[in-house]
Structures are given as C-alpha cells and as structure tokens.
Short mmCIF file of C-alpha atoms and ligand atoms in Angstrom, two decimals:
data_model
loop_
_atom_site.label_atom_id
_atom_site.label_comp_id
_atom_site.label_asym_id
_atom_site.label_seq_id
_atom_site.Cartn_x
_atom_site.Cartn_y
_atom_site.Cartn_z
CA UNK A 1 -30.31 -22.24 -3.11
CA UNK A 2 -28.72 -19.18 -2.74
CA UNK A 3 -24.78 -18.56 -2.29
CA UNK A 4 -23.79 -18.39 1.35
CA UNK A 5 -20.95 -15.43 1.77
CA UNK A 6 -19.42 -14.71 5.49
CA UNK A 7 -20.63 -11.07 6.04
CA UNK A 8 -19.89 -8.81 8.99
CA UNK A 9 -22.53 -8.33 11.76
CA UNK A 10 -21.42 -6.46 14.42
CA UNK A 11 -17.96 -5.20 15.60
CA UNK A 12 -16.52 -4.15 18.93
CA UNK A 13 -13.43 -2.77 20.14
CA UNK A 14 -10.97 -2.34 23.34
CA UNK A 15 -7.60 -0.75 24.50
CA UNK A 16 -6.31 -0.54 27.32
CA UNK A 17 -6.46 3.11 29.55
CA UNK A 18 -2.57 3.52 30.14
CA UNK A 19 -1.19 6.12 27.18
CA UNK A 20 2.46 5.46 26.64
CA UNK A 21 3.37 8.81 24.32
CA UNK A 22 6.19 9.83 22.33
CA UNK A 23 7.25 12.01 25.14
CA UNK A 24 6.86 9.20 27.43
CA UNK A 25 9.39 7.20 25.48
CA UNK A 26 11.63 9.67 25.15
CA UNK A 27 12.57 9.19 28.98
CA UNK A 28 13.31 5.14 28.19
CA UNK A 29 15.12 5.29 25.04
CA UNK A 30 17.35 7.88 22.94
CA UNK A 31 14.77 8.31 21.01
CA UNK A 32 12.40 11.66 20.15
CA UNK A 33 8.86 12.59 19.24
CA UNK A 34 9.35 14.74 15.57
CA UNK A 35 11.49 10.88 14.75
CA UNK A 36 8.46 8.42 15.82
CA UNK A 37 6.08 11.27 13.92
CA UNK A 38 7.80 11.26 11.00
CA UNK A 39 8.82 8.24 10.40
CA UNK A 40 6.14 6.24 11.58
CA UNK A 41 2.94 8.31 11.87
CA UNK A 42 2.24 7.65 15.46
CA UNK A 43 2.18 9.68 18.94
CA UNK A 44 1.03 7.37 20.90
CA UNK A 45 0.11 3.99 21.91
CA UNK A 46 -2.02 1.86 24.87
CA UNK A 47 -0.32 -0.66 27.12
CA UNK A 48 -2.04 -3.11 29.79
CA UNK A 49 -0.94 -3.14 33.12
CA UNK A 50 -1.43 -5.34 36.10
CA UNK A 51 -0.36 -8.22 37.56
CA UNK A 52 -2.09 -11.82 35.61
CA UNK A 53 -3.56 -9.66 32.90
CA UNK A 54 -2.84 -11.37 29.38
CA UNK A 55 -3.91 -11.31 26.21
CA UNK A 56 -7.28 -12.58 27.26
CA UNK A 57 -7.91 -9.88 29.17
CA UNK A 58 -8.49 -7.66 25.73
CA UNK A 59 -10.08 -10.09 23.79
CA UNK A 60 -12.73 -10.45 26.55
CA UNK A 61 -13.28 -7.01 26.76
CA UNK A 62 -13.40 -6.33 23.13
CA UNK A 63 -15.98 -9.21 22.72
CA UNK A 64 -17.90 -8.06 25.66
CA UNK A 65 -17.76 -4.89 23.95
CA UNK A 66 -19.52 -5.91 20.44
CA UNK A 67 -21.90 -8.09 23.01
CA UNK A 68 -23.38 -5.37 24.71
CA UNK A 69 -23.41 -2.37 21.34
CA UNK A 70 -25.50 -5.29 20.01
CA UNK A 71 -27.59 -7.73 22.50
CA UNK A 72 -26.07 -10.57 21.17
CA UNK A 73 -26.62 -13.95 23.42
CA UNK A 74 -23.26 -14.74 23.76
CA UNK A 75 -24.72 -18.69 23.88
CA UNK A 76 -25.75 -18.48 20.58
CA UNK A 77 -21.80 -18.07 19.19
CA UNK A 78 -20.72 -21.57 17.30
CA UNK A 79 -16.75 -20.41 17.01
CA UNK A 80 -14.48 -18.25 19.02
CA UNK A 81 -11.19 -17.71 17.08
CA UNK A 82 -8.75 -15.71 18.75
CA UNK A 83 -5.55 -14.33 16.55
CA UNK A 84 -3.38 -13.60 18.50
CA UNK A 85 0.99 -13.61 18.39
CA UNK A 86 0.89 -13.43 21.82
CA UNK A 87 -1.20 -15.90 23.41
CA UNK A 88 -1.76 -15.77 27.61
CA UNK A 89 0.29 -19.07 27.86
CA UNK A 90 1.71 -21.89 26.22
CA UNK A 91 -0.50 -24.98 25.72
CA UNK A 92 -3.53 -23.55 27.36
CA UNK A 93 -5.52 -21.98 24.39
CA UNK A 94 -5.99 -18.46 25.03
CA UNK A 95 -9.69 -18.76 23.07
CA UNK A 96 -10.59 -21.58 25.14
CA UNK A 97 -10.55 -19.60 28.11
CA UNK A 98 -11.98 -16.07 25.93
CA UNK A 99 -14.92 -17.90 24.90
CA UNK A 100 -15.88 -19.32 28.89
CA UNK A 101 -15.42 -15.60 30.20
CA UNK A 102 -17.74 -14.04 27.52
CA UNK A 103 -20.27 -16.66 28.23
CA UNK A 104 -19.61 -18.63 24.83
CA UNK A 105 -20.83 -21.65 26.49
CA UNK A 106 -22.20 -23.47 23.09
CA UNK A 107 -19.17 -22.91 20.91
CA UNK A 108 -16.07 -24.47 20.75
CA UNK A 109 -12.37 -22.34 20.35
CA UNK A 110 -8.68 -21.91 19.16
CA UNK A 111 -5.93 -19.64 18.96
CA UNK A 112 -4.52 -18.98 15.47
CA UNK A 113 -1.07 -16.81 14.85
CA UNK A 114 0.35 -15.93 11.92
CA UNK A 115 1.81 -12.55 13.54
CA UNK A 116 0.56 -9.42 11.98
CA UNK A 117 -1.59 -11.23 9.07
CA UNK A 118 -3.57 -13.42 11.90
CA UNK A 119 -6.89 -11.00 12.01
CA UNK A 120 -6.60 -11.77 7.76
CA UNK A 121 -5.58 -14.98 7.64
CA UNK A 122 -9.09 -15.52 10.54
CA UNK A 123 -11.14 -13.85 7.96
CA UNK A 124 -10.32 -16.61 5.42
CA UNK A 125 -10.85 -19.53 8.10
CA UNK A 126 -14.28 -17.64 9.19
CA UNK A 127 -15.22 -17.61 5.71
CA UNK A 128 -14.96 -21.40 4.76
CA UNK A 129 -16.67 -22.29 8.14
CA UNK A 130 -19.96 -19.86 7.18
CA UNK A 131 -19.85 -21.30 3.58
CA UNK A 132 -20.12 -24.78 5.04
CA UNK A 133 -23.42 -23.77 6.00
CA UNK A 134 -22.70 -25.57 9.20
CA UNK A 135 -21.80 -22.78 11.40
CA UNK A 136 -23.94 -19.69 11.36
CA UNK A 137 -22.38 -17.15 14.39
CA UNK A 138 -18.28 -16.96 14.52
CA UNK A 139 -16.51 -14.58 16.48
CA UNK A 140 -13.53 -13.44 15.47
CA UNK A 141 -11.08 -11.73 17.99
CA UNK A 142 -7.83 -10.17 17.14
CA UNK A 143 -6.17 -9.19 19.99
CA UNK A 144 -2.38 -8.38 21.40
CA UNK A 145 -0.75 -7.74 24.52
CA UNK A 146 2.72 -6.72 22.58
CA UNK A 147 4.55 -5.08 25.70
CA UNK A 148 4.51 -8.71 27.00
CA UNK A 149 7.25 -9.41 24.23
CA UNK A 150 8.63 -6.10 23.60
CA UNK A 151 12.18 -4.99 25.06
CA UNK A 152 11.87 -1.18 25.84
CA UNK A 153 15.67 -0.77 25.60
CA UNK A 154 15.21 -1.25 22.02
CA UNK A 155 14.22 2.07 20.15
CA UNK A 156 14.30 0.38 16.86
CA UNK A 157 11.29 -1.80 17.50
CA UNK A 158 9.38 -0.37 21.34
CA UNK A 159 8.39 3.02 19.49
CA UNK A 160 6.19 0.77 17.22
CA UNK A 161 4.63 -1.98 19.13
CA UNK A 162 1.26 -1.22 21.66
CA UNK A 163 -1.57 -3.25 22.87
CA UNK A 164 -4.99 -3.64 21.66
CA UNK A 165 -8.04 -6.20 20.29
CA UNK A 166 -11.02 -6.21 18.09
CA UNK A 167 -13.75 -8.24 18.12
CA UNK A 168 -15.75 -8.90 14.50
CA UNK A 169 -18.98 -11.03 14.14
CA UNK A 170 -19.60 -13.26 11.08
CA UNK A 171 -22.94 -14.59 9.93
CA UNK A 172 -24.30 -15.90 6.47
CA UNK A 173 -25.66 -13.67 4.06
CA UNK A 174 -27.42 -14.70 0.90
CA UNK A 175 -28.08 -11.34 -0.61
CA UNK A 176 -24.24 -11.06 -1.89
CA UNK A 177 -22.70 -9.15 1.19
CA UNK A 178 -19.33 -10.17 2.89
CA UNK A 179 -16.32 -11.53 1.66
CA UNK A 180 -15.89 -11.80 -2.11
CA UNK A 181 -12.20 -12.55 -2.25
CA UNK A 182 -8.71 -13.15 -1.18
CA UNK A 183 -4.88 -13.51 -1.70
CA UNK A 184 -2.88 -14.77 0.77
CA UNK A 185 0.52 -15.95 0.74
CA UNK A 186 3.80 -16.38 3.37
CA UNK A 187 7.42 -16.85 2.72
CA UNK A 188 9.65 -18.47 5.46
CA UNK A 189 12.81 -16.56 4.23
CA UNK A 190 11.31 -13.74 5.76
CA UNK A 191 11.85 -15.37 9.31
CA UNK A 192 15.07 -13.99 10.19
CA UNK A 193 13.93 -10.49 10.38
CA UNK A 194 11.49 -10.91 12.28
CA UNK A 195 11.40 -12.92 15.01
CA UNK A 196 12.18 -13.50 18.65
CA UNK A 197 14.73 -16.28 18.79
CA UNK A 198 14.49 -17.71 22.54
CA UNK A 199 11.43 -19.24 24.13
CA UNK A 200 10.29 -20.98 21.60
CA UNK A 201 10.71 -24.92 21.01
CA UNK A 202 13.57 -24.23 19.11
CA UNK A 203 16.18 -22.67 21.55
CA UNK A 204 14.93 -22.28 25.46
CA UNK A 205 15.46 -19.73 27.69
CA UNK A 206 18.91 -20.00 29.72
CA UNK A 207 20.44 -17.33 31.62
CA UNK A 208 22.30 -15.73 28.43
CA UNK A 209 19.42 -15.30 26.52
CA UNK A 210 17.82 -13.69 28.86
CA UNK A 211 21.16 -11.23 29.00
CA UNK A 212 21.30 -10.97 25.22
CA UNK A 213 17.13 -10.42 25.70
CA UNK A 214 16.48 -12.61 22.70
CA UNK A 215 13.02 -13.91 24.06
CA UNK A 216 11.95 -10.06 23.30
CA UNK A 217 11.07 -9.38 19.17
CA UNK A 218 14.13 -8.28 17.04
CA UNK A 219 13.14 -6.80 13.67
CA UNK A 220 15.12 -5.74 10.95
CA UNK A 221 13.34 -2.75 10.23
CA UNK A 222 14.62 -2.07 7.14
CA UNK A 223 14.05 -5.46 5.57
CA UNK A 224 10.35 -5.73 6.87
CA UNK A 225 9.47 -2.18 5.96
CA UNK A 226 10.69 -2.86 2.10
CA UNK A 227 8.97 -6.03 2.05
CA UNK A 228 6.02 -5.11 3.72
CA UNK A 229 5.15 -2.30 1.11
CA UNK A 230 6.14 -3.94 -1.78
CA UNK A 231 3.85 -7.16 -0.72
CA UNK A 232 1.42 -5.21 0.97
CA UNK A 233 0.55 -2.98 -2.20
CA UNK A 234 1.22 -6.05 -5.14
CA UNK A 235 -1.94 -8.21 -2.78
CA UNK A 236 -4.15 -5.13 -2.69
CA UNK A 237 -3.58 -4.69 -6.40
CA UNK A 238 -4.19 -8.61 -7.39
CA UNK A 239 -7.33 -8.28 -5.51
CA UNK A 240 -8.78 -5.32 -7.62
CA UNK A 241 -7.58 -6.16 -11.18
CA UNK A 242 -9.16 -9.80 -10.12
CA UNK A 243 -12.33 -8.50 -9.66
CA UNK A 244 -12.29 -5.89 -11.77
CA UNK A 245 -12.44 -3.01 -9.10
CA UNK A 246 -11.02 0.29 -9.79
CA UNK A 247 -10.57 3.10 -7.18
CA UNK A 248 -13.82 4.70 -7.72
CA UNK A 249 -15.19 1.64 -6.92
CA UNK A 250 -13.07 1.03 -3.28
CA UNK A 251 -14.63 3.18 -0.54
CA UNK A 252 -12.20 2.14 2.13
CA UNK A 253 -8.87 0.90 2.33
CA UNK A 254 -8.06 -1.44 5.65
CA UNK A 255 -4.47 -2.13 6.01
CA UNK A 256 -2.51 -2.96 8.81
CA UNK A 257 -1.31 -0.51 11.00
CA UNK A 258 2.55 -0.94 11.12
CA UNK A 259 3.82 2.50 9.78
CA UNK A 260 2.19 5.08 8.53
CA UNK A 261 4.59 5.28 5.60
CA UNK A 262 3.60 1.43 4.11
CA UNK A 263 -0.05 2.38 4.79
CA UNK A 264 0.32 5.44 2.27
CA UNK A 265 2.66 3.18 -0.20
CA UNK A 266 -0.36 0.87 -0.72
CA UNK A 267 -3.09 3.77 -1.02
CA UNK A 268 -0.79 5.55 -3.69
CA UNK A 269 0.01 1.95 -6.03
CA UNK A 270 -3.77 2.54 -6.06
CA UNK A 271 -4.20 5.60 -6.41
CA UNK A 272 -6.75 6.09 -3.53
CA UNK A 273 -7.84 9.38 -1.86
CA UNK A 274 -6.59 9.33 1.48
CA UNK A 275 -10.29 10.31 2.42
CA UNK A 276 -10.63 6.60 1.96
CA UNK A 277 -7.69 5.63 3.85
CA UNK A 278 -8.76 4.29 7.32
CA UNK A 279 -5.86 5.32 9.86
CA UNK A 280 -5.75 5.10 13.46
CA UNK A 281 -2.00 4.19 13.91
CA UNK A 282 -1.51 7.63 15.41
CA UNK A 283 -3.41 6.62 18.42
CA UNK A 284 -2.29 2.87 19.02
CA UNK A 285 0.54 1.99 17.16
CA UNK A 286 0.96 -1.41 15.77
CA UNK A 287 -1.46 -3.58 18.05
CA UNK A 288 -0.52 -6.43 15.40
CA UNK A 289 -4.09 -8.66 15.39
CA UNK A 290 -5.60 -6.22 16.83
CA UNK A 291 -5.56 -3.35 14.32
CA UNK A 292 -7.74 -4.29 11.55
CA UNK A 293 -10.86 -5.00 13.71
CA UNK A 294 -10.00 -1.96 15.83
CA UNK A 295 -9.98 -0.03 12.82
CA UNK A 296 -13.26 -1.49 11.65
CA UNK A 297 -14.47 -0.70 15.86
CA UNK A 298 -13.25 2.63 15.12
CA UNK A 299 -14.95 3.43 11.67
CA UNK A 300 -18.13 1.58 12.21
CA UNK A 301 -20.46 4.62 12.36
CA UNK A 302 -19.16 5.93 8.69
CA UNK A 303 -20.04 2.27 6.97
CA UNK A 304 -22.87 2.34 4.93
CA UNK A 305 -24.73 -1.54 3.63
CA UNK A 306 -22.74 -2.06 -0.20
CA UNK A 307 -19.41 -0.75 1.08
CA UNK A 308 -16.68 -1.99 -0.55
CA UNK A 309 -13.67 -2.96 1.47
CA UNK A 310 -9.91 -4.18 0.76
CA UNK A 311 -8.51 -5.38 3.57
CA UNK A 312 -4.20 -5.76 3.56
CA UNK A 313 -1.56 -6.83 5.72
CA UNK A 314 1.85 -8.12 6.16
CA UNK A 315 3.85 -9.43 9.08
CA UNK A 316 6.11 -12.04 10.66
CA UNK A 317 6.61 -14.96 8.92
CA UNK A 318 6.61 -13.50 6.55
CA UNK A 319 3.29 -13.55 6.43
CA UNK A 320 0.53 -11.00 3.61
CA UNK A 321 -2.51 -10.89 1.70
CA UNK A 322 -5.45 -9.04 0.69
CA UNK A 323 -9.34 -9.23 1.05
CA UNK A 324 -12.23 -7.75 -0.65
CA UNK A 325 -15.17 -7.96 1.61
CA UNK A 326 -18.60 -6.10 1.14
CA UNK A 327 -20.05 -4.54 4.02
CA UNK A 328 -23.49 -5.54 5.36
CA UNK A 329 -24.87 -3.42 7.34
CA UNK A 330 -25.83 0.48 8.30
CA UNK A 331 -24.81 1.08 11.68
O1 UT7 B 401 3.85 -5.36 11.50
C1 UT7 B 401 5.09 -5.72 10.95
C2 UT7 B 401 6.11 -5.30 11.91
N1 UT7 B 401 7.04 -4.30 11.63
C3 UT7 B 401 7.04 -3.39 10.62
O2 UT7 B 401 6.25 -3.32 9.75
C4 UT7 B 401 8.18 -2.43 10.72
C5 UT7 B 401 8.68 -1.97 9.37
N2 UT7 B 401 9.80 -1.05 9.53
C6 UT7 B 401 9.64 0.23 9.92
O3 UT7 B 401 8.54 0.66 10.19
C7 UT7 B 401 10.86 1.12 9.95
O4 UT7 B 401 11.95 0.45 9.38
C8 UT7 B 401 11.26 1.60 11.39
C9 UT7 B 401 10.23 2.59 11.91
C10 UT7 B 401 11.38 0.43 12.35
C11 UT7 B 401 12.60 2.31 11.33
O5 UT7 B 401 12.51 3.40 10.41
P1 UT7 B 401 13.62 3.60 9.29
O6 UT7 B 401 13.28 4.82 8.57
O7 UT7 B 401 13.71 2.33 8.50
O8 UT7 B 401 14.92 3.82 10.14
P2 UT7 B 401 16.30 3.04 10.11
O9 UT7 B 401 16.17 1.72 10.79
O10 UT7 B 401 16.85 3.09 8.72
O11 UT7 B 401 17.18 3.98 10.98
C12 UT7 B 401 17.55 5.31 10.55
C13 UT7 B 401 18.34 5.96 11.66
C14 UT7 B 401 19.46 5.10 12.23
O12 UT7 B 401 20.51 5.96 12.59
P3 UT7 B 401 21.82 6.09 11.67
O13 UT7 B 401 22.38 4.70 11.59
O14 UT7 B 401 21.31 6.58 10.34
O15 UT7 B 401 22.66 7.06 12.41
C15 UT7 B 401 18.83 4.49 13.47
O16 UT7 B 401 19.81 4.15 14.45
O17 UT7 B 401 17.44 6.24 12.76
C16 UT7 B 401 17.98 5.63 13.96
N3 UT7 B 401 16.86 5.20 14.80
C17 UT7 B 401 16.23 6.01 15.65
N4 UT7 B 401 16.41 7.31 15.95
C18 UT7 B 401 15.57 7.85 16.86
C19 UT7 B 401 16.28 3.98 14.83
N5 UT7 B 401 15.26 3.98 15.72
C20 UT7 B 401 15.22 5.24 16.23
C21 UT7 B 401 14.38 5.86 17.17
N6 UT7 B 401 14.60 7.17 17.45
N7 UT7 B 401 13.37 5.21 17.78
#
C-alpha cells in the first residue's frame, strides 16, 4: 500500500469588516503611523465588534467560507480542531460549539493553544490523525479574536495585535503531496515575556489586577523579537538542509505574521527572493492562529499542484517550528 501524507484540500478565510489603521491608533496611544510602518510593516489591522461575538464567531465564518468556495458537506468532516489563544470561554470548547454551527454534525472537536505556533503545531496533530488512515476529512481552524485580550493603552503591544481566522482542509493523498516534514520545539523560559499574568489558574482576577490590567498580554518586545528571529530562521533552515532543499527549490515561504522585520530575517538566512515571500501583515497585523491559513486564504489562486512550502512560526510559550508541506492542488 501506498504512503498516506496529510495534503491540503481546500482553504478559506475571514476578517472581520471594522479597519482599525495606523491613523486610527494614533488617537488612543502616543504612538504614529511612519513608527508602526517601519518598524513593524503594518498599516492596518481588523477587529470584531459586537456584543457575544467570540472567537467562534471567525472560525465559523472562515469554515463556512472554505464550505461554500468548495461544496464540501460539512457532515462528511471527521475532526474540527480549532487553534486558538483565545478561546470564547473557559471550559466550554470553543470547537465544540464551531463544529455544531458549521453543520459538522459527524465529527467530533477540541481547542488546541500553543499561542502563535497553534495553526503549526495543528498541522502536526492533523498529520498523525490522516496517517492513521482512520480519519480521512479534518478541518483545521486557526482563528483569534486578540482585541478580547489586548489593552489599547499599551502602544508597545496594541499596534501589533488584530483579529482574524483561517480555515484549512486535510485529506489523504497517496501520490506524495502534503506534509513531508517538521521541527517543532518550545522552551518554558520564554514564559515571562510573554504572557498575561491574571486570569489564569494561576493568579485570579481581583480588583488590583484589573487596575494594574495584568489579565491583558504584556510582551517584552525586545526579548520575543530576538528570539523569534533567531528560532524562527534556525527551524526553517533545519527543515531544508534535512531534506535537502535549497532555495531554488522553495517556491513560498509561510511564516507567521508578527513583524515584518522577523519575516524578512528568516527569508534572508535563506536567501529567498522576496517574490517568494508570502506577506499580508500590512493588512491584518498579527492575527496569531489565524495568519498562516489566512495567508494560505489569501495566496490560494497563485498555488500551483508540486508547490513546495515551508511553513515557520514562533510565539508564546515560547513556542516555534518549521514545516515542509507540498501543495496538492491547482486552484
Ligand atoms: O507573535 C509573537 C508576538 N510578538 C512578537 O513577535 C513581537 C516581537 N517584537 C516586536 O515586534 C518589536 O519588539 C516591537 C514592534 C514590539 C517593538 O519594536 P522595537 O523596535 O523592538 O522597539 P523598542 O521596544 O525597542 O522601543 C524603541 C522605542 C522606545 O523608546 P525609547 O525608550 O527608545 O525612547 C519605545 O518606548 O520606541 C518606543 N515605542 C514606540 N514609539 C512609538 C514603543 N512602542 C511604540 C509605539 N509608537 N507604538
């Protein structure tokens, strides 16, 4: 029999409609738009609005968004995975309820966070469930409301953050398409410079929290940004020498959208042409799940069947890795 690889079917994508600019922000925070440009590559970025609208609310719409591009029978889905570092509520799975609204009503679901790496660290979990043979249509959805956890007195870390999901479709392939390889790895040092520190299990609410607005992320910028490009780049370049790829051979690069600047650092270890480079940060910011699949959502229609793709990330945890994956499809 042949192998069984996890290959990518269909994608779909969703942001919300309010645009929350540079120039926008420079009215809540001393803050201005040549600083966000140039130091993080983006002008803009989507926030939800309205009253009981969670991060559910973009998963569904992303999913119902790669649903209707592609016909798909939503009862036919086995899995609903939903990364996500901002789940609609504590205890109540936030896939559970995804996978009812979409219609899902033969597969079973769960939430997985591992803050910026979740969409990667999905990928991997897809992968082993679709090599099993057992389960033949996942859905993967990476999707974050980030305002919901965001203070916007803070210019350090509110001129990064916006909201956003992705939806991504795995099936088997036995012709040698889909995901080919991976390093992952996390370091729990990294915890203290990125976090948010109250409502947790560790420390509660209480009223001086809630002054000191610890329940809202605090990142050392600094820190993360070093870290993040040196791990970011050292997975991406594992992952070639491993399999013996060399630039000519990568036709896109998919990294996390966090800041423009670590998105170039990784392209230039590797020496890639920026033509390769997919980049949407300009329009949505750091969506954290949500910006690998949106970036697939948004490239879809340049993919060609034999594509290869390195996938990269870093986040909270600290959490990284790399993926090669081989596109399966002409869309
Ligand atoms: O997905 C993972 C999550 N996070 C990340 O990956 C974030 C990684 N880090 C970064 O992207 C960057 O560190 C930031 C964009 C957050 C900050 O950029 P930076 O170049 O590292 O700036 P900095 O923190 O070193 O600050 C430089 C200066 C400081 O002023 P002084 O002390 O030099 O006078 C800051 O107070 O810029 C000031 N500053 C700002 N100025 C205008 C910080 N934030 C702002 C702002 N507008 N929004």
């Amino acid at each position: 029999m042949s192998k069984i690889s996890a290959a990518i079917t269909a994608v779909g994508g969703y942001v919300p409609d309010f645009v929350l600019t540079n120039k926008i922000l420079e009215t809540m925070v001393d803050t201005n738009d040549e600083w966000i440009t140039s130091r993080t590559g983006i002008k803009e970025r989507r926030i939800l609005k309205g009253v009981n609208k969670g991060t559910s609310f973009l998963a569904i719409q992303a999913a119902k968004n790669l649903i209707q591009k592609n016909n798909l029978d939503p009862t036919t889905i086995d899995l609903v995975i939903v990364a996500t570092a901002t789940p609609d509520m504590k205890a109540a799975s936030t896939a559970a309820f995804t996978a009812s609204e979409i219609g899902a009503s033969n597969a079973f679901a769960f939430d997985i966070d591992a803050a910026c790496s979740s969409f990667l660290f999905g990928m991997s979990i897809v992968a082993r469930y679709i090599e099993s043979g057992i389960y033949k249509k996942i859905l993967l959805i990476g999707a974050d409301k980030n305002s919901s956890m965001i203070s916007y007195d803070d210019r350090a870390t509110c001129i990064i953050f916006g909201d956003g999901a992705g939806a991504v479709l795995f099936e088997p392939n036995t012709e040698g398409f889909g995901l080919q390889d991976e390093y992952l790895r996390s370091d729990g040092a990294g915890r203290e410079f990125l976090r948010a520190t109250h409502g947790g299990s560790s420390n509660a609410i209480t009223e001086d929290s809630l002054k000191e607005q610890t329940h809202f992320v605090y990142q050392d910028g600094k820190t993360v940004f070093k870290n993040a490009v040196f791990n970011m780049a050292d997975a991406t370049e594992k992952i070639l020498k491993r399999n013996d790829l060399d630039n000519d051979k990568i036709d896109w690069l998919v990294a996390h959208q966090a800041n423009k600047r670590i998105i170039d650092a990784t392209a230039n270890r590797i020496q890639l042409d920026s033509k390769k480079v997919m980049m949407n940060i300009e329009k949505y910011g750091n969506t954290t799940s949500g910006t690998l699949p949106l970036l697939l959502s948004d490239y879809e229609s340049q993919l060609k069947k034999g594509d290869n793709l390195i996938f990269a990330a870093f986040g909270g945890g600290f959490n990284w890795g790399s993926i090669y994956l081989t596109w399966g499809y002409d869309s």
